[in-house]
Structure formats: structure tokens, C-alpha cells
Tab-separated table of C-alpha atoms in Angstrom:
chain	number	residue	atom	x	y	z
K	1	UNK	CA	15.420	-21.530	23.787
K	2	UNK	CA	12.120	-19.808	24.545
K	3	UNK	CA	11.855	-18.417	28.074
K	4	UNK	CA	8.737	-17.659	30.056
K	5	UNK	CA	7.971	-16.051	33.410
K	6	UNK	CA	5.960	-17.533	36.263
K	7	UNK	CA	5.961	-16.973	40.038
K	8	UNK	CA	8.909	-14.555	39.776
K	9	UNK	CA	10.940	-17.270	38.042
K	10	UNK	CA	12.299	-17.640	34.518
K	11	UNK	CA	11.700	-21.060	32.982
K	12	UNK	CA	13.274	-22.610	29.902
K	13	UNK	CA	14.980	-25.749	28.574
K	14	UNK	CA	18.781	-25.382	28.281
K	15	UNK	CA	18.728	-28.957	26.944
K	16	UNK	CA	15.690	-30.612	25.381
K	17	UNK	CA	13.918	-32.556	28.116
K	18	UNK	CA	15.424	-30.564	31.006
K	19	UNK	CA	13.529	-27.643	32.537
K	20	UNK	CA	15.553	-24.947	34.284
K	21	UNK	CA	13.653	-22.922	36.881
K	22	UNK	CA	15.677	-19.796	37.650
K	23	UNK	CA	14.346	-17.859	40.628
K	24	UNK	CA	14.695	-14.130	41.157
K	25	UNK	CA	17.310	-14.638	43.877
K	26	UNK	CA	19.670	-16.455	41.528
K	27	UNK	CA	19.141	-20.101	42.463
K	28	UNK	CA	18.535	-22.772	39.834
K	29	UNK	CA	16.299	-25.827	40.097
K	30	UNK	CA	16.036	-28.464	37.387
K	31	UNK	CA	13.006	-30.582	36.510
K	32	UNK	CA	13.424	-33.670	34.345
K	33	UNK	CA	10.271	-35.664	33.505
K	34	UNK	CA	10.665	-39.385	32.893
K	35	UNK	CA	8.116	-41.973	31.849
K	36	UNK	CA	6.831	-42.753	35.359
K	37	UNK	CA	8.071	-39.925	37.566
K	38	UNK	CA	9.802	-36.568	37.382
K	39	UNK	CA	13.016	-35.633	39.153
K	40	UNK	CA	13.412	-32.180	40.712
K	41	UNK	CA	16.990	-31.239	41.499
K	42	UNK	CA	17.073	-28.620	44.274
K	43	UNK	CA	14.158	-26.609	45.609
K	44	UNK	CA	15.195	-23.019	45.107
K	45	UNK	CA	15.221	-19.853	47.148
K	46	UNK	CA	12.685	-17.627	45.419
K	47	UNK	CA	9.579	-15.923	46.751
K	48	UNK	CA	7.265	-17.656	44.284
K	49	UNK	CA	5.413	-20.963	44.596
K	50	UNK	CA	7.819	-23.592	43.255
K	51	UNK	CA	5.269	-26.402	43.375
K	52	UNK	CA	2.882	-24.367	41.247
K	53	UNK	CA	5.601	-24.043	38.630
K	54	UNK	CA	6.471	-27.737	38.760
K	55	UNK	CA	2.806	-28.727	38.494
K	56	UNK	CA	2.489	-26.562	35.384
K	57	UNK	CA	5.330	-28.491	33.740
K	58	UNK	CA	4.430	-32.074	34.649
K	59	UNK	CA	1.565	-34.135	36.060
K	60	UNK	CA	3.926	-36.939	37.094
K	61	UNK	CA	4.792	-37.738	40.723
K	62	UNK	CA	7.865	-35.710	41.688
K	63	UNK	CA	10.963	-36.897	43.543
K	64	UNK	CA	13.093	-34.125	45.061
K	65	UNK	CA	16.842	-34.561	45.369
K	66	UNK	CA	19.108	-31.887	46.824
K	67	UNK	CA	22.712	-31.195	45.910
K	68	UNK	CA	23.386	-29.960	49.458
K	69	UNK	CA	21.643	-28.555	52.517
K	70	UNK	CA	21.964	-24.790	52.038
K	71	UNK	CA	18.781	-22.774	52.114
K	72	UNK	CA	19.179	-21.336	48.634
K	73	UNK	CA	18.740	-24.888	47.318
K	74	UNK	CA	16.213	-26.255	49.810
K	75	UNK	CA	13.852	-23.443	50.751
K	76	UNK	CA	10.791	-25.059	49.145
K	77	UNK	CA	11.752	-28.664	49.908
K	78	UNK	CA	8.744	-28.990	52.196
K	79	UNK	CA	6.465	-28.807	49.147
K	80	UNK	CA	7.751	-32.141	47.840
K	81	UNK	CA	7.870	-35.719	49.067
K	82	UNK	CA	9.819	-37.911	48.969
K	83	UNK	CA	12.892	-35.719	49.358
K	84	UNK	CA	16.513	-36.810	49.522
K	85	UNK	CA	19.844	-35.455	50.787
K	86	UNK	CA	23.271	-36.953	51.459
K	87	UNK	CA	23.490	-38.200	55.077
K	88	UNK	CA	26.522	-35.985	55.769
K	89	UNK	CA	24.411	-32.905	55.108
K	90	UNK	CA	21.414	-34.361	56.918
K	91	UNK	CA	23.708	-34.587	59.961
K	92	UNK	CA	24.877	-30.987	59.495
K	93	UNK	CA	21.302	-29.793	59.157
K	94	UNK	CA	20.359	-31.676	62.306
K	95	UNK	CA	23.273	-30.147	64.224
K	96	UNK	CA	22.270	-26.673	63.092
K	97	UNK	CA	18.703	-27.266	64.201
K	98	UNK	CA	19.853	-28.540	67.596
K	99	UNK	CA	22.453	-25.847	68.321
K	100	UNK	CA	21.937	-22.593	66.436
K	101	UNK	CA	18.425	-23.029	65.085
K	102	UNK	CA	17.555	-23.326	61.421
K	103	UNK	CA	19.421	-20.668	59.425
K	104	UNK	CA	16.795	-20.841	56.729
K	105	UNK	CA	13.277	-20.926	58.188
K	106	UNK	CA	10.957	-22.868	55.927
K	107	UNK	CA	13.306	-25.764	55.242
K	108	UNK	CA	11.763	-28.969	56.614
K	109	UNK	CA	13.546	-30.664	59.501
K	110	UNK	CA	16.544	-32.857	58.770
K	111	UNK	CA	14.793	-36.068	59.756
K	112	UNK	CA	12.248	-35.641	56.930
K	113	UNK	CA	14.950	-36.187	54.289
K	114	UNK	CA	15.831	-39.671	53.098
K	115	UNK	CA	19.518	-40.467	52.473
K	116	UNK	CA	21.199	-40.738	49.092
K	117	UNK	CA	24.823	-41.774	48.654
K	118	UNK	CA	27.435	-41.932	45.948
K	119	UNK	CA	26.689	-44.727	43.508
K	120	UNK	CA	22.943	-44.670	44.121
K	121	UNK	CA	20.863	-44.599	40.941
K	122	UNK	CA	17.495	-42.860	40.738
K	123	UNK	CA	15.249	-44.342	38.036
K	124	UNK	CA	12.233	-42.325	36.889
K	125	UNK	CA	11.290	-44.527	33.953
K	126	UNK	CA	13.422	-44.343	30.831
K	127	UNK	CA	15.868	-41.991	32.567
K	128	UNK	CA	18.272	-42.657	35.413
K	129	UNK	CA	20.548	-40.422	37.473
K	130	UNK	CA	23.672	-41.541	39.292
K	131	UNK	CA	24.642	-39.819	42.537
K	132	UNK	CA	28.280	-38.658	42.539
K	133	UNK	CA	29.866	-37.411	45.753
K	134	UNK	CA	31.752	-34.106	45.587
K	135	UNK	CA	32.314	-33.133	49.230
K	136	UNK	CA	33.842	-29.723	49.938
K	137	UNK	CA	31.439	-26.796	49.782
K	138	UNK	CA	29.466	-28.858	52.290
K	139	UNK	CA	30.367	-32.225	53.835
K	140	UNK	CA	27.642	-33.904	51.773
K	141	UNK	CA	27.652	-32.073	48.444
K	142	UNK	CA	26.635	-34.315	45.548
K	143	UNK	CA	26.154	-34.151	41.801
K	144	UNK	CA	23.697	-36.010	39.594
K	145	UNK	CA	24.841	-37.631	36.350
K	146	UNK	CA	22.295	-37.929	33.536
K	147	UNK	CA	23.856	-40.052	30.807
K	148	UNK	CA	20.825	-39.797	28.525
K	149	UNK	CA	21.093	-36.015	28.224
K	150	UNK	CA	24.881	-36.046	28.748
K	151	UNK	CA	24.390	-33.624	31.631
K	152	UNK	CA	25.925	-33.243	35.082
K	153	UNK	CA	23.997	-31.289	37.708
K	154	UNK	CA	26.674	-29.853	39.976
K	155	UNK	CA	24.933	-27.710	42.603
K	156	UNK	CA	27.563	-25.531	44.278
K	157	UNK	CA	30.254	-28.229	44.445
K	158	UNK	CA	32.529	-26.623	41.830
K	159	UNK	CA	30.896	-23.180	41.468
K	160	UNK	CA	28.539	-22.157	38.683
K	161	UNK	CA	30.981	-19.837	36.952
K	162	UNK	CA	30.893	-17.223	39.718
K	163	UNK	CA	32.436	-17.417	43.180
K	164	UNK	CA	33.147	-20.817	44.702
K	165	UNK	CA	32.347	-20.507	48.402
K	166	UNK	CA	34.669	-22.526	50.632
K	167	UNK	CA	34.456	-20.101	53.573
K	168	UNK	CA	30.983	-21.149	54.681
K	169	UNK	CA	30.372	-22.997	57.972
K	170	UNK	CA	31.083	-26.741	57.729
K	171	UNK	CA	33.040	-26.417	54.452
K	172	UNK	CA	35.861	-28.946	54.331
K	173	UNK	CA	39.525	-27.881	54.570
K	174	UNK	CA	41.044	-27.245	51.157
K	175	UNK	CA	43.366	-30.258	51.347
K	176	UNK	CA	40.393	-32.564	51.891
K	177	UNK	CA	38.508	-30.836	49.099
K	178	UNK	CA	41.425	-31.428	46.723
K	179	UNK	CA	41.523	-35.122	47.616
K	180	UNK	CA	37.823	-35.413	46.841
K	181	UNK	CA	38.140	-33.475	43.586
K	182	UNK	CA	40.936	-35.753	42.408
K	183	UNK	CA	38.650	-38.744	42.918
K	184	UNK	CA	35.890	-36.849	41.119
K	185	UNK	CA	38.164	-36.139	38.145
K	186	UNK	CA	39.032	-39.792	37.720
K	187	UNK	CA	35.343	-40.621	37.850
K	188	UNK	CA	34.288	-37.972	35.331
K	189	UNK	CA	37.088	-38.808	32.911
K	190	UNK	CA	35.324	-42.117	32.335
K	191	UNK	CA	32.203	-40.336	31.078
K	192	UNK	CA	33.428	-38.232	28.168
K	193	UNK	CA	31.912	-34.874	27.218
K	194	UNK	CA	29.179	-33.553	29.509
K	195	UNK	CA	27.221	-30.329	29.883
K	196	UNK	CA	27.668	-28.987	33.413
K	197	UNK	CA	24.518	-27.423	34.895
K	198	UNK	CA	25.258	-25.471	38.069
K	199	UNK	CA	23.155	-24.492	41.029
K	200	UNK	CA	23.324	-20.807	40.018
K	201	UNK	CA	23.151	-21.138	36.242
K	202	UNK	CA	23.157	-17.422	35.434
K	203	UNK	CA	26.490	-16.834	37.189
K	204	UNK	CA	28.229	-18.180	34.085
K	205	UNK	CA	26.916	-15.231	32.072
K	206	UNK	CA	25.451	-15.166	28.589
K	207	UNK	CA	27.036	-17.225	25.787
K	208	UNK	CA	28.982	-14.956	23.479
K	209	UNK	CA	29.490	-12.249	26.088
K	210	UNK	CA	33.054	-11.245	27.072
K	211	UNK	CA	32.547	-12.510	30.625
K	212	UNK	CA	30.970	-15.863	29.707
K	213	UNK	CA	32.476	-18.428	32.084
K	214	UNK	CA	30.714	-21.802	31.821
K	215	UNK	CA	31.634	-24.629	34.161
K	216	UNK	CA	33.482	-27.444	32.382
K	217	UNK	CA	35.756	-30.331	33.243
K	218	UNK	CA	38.676	-27.885	33.138
K	219	UNK	CA	37.063	-25.865	35.929
K	220	UNK	CA	37.836	-28.692	38.336
K	221	UNK	CA	41.494	-28.721	37.261
K	222	UNK	CA	41.684	-24.967	37.885
K	223	UNK	CA	40.124	-25.373	41.339
K	224	UNK	CA	42.640	-28.062	42.255
K	225	UNK	CA	45.551	-25.940	41.013
K	226	UNK	CA	44.339	-22.882	42.927
K	227	UNK	CA	43.900	-24.873	46.127
K	228	UNK	CA	47.393	-26.320	45.771
K	229	UNK	CA	48.870	-22.840	45.283
K	230	UNK	CA	47.141	-21.660	48.458
K	231	UNK	CA	48.219	-24.746	50.401
K	232	UNK	CA	51.823	-24.263	49.239
K	233	UNK	CA	51.803	-20.629	50.354
K	234	UNK	CA	52.512	-19.298	46.869
K	235	UNK	CA	52.151	-15.537	46.496
K	236	UNK	CA	48.717	-14.839	45.076
K	237	UNK	CA	46.771	-11.655	44.577
K	238	UNK	CA	43.986	-11.824	47.156
K	239	UNK	CA	41.286	-9.495	48.422
K	240	UNK	CA	39.217	-9.663	51.624
K	241	UNK	CA	35.693	-11.058	51.424
K	242	UNK	CA	32.574	-10.081	53.346
K	243	UNK	CA	28.984	-11.276	53.076
K	244	UNK	CA	26.391	-8.925	51.667
K	245	UNK	CA	23.652	-7.305	53.692
K	246	UNK	CA	20.957	-9.771	54.713
K	247	UNK	CA	23.108	-12.887	54.394
K	248	UNK	CA	22.044	-15.957	56.383
K	249	UNK	CA	25.689	-16.427	57.403
K	250	UNK	CA	27.367	-14.692	60.321
K	251	UNK	CA	29.490	-11.595	59.494
K	252	UNK	CA	33.191	-12.315	59.099
K	253	UNK	CA	36.044	-10.635	60.924
K	254	UNK	CA	38.549	-8.625	58.897
K	255	UNK	CA	40.751	-11.022	56.909
K	256	UNK	CA	38.800	-14.071	58.061
K	257	UNK	CA	37.955	-14.951	54.449
K	258	UNK	CA	39.848	-14.101	51.282
K	259	UNK	CA	39.148	-14.156	47.541
K	260	UNK	CA	41.702	-15.827	45.258
K	261	UNK	CA	41.616	-16.388	41.489
K	262	UNK	CA	43.111	-18.715	38.915
K	263	UNK	CA	41.946	-19.188	35.344
K	264	UNK	CA	38.174	-19.063	35.318
K	265	UNK	CA	37.896	-19.849	39.028
K	266	UNK	CA	37.213	-17.312	41.770
K	267	UNK	CA	37.262	-18.932	45.196
K	268	UNK	CA	36.477	-17.580	48.647
K	269	UNK	CA	38.276	-19.437	51.434
K	270	UNK	CA	39.334	-19.165	55.050
K	271	UNK	CA	43.103	-19.112	55.651
K	272	UNK	CA	42.501	-21.088	58.865
K	273	UNK	CA	40.754	-23.907	56.952
K	274	UNK	CA	43.411	-24.970	54.459
């Protein structure tokens, strides 16, 4: 697994045929070349030139798909066309533009994204990717299933091994999230063993390290169980959460968001959005 540096990003293949572009701010984009086109999953958050990196890896026409509308996954979306997003998140992005202004300057306007929905299949020649809905972190969060590589690109829908953020604006209530995850589980159980590739790959830690926490099918079960404990009012050890300095999100009031843990899952949530 040889790694190289370019444009303040680290680039390598976690699976043969799949390029991971890890930017210096912790966001992960994935480039998968097919026979006719290449698919880019998410458009990063780094300071470097993402298109320059992509062009160094493939000469094929590039299709951009986004797992959701947050700026740390879409900052360089304007460098690529066509670009796709779930219509639920297109609507959220449009509302943000119309009411509060774009939280992440540089992201192209909502109406420049084409819609993708659950069940859609993106064919790039010899490889295809099925869109799987996983609403919760955002109203339009999606995953992309690559049966050829036995990989599932999960964005932020079920965390990346670090914190799962359900306190962000427009996140669904936990009970709705659980309903969607239960549907997701039934869907994924039809697919067998998969490698889960998250939107912040490095949050899982290094294989072999004591804190290594990769996302797996069991992660979803732990999320569901944690949400149910919170919804049932079970006593849990919780700590207050606050955004770091420079966050694109508004500061939270004391106790407005809490951190809860179960198994390998650490989730931030709002007690008023359960």
C-alpha cells in the first residue's frame, strides 16, 4: 500500500483499483476508474487542487457523486461536471443558499447538481455503483455499493470510526434515523461481506493499533442500539459537545448537544431531536 503526497493530500489504493485521496483536513475522496469513465466519490475539503490530483490518476472523463451536501465533502465540486447529489440534500442546500447564505463558500449552487436516488445505478464501463439511501446525518445521505470490489462507500452516514454527528442542522430525529438504518441493514444483509470506506477514512485509526475502529456491518447495529437506549431514556454516561474553533456550524448552547457511546460508536446528538 504505497502512499504518495500531492497538493497537500495523501494518495493510495486501500483496495486495488480504488484510489483514496486523503486531504490535510481529514476528508476522504475516492476515485475509481472504469473502462469508459471514472467515478469520483466526494470532492474533499483540502486546500490543494483536487482536479490536478484526479487528472494525474486518470485521463478518463470524470463523474462526481456526493454522499451528502456538507462542505467537507463538496468543497471542490465545482471543478467537476456532471455532478450528482440526492434531491433531499439539493433542497437543503438550496434552502441554505436562500436563507442563511452558503455555509461553505466555493461549493457550486444547488441547482448545478443533478439528482441521484436510491436504486439508481451508475455505469462507468465494466464497473457499476448502486445508490443506497441512508438518511440521517443529512436528509439525503447516500452510500455507493461497488459489487466488483466488494466495497461500500459510506460518507458520513454511519461515521468513519470516529464521532457520528447527528447534532448538525437538518439531521433527522434519532427515531427516523433508526427506521432508515433498519431498512439499510436488511438491504446490506443481502450483499454479504463488504469493505466499508468512510468519508473520513483516517478516523478509524491504523490497523493493528489499540484504537483501530474500522466501520463494519456491526457498526450499524451498535448505532441502532445506542439510539434506542437514548430514545428509551436509559441512563448513559454522556458528556457535553461543542464545535471546535473555526467550525462552519453555529456555536451550541450549554447542553444543546451531547456525546454518547456504545461499543465502537461515539455519537453526538441533540436531546431535543430524538
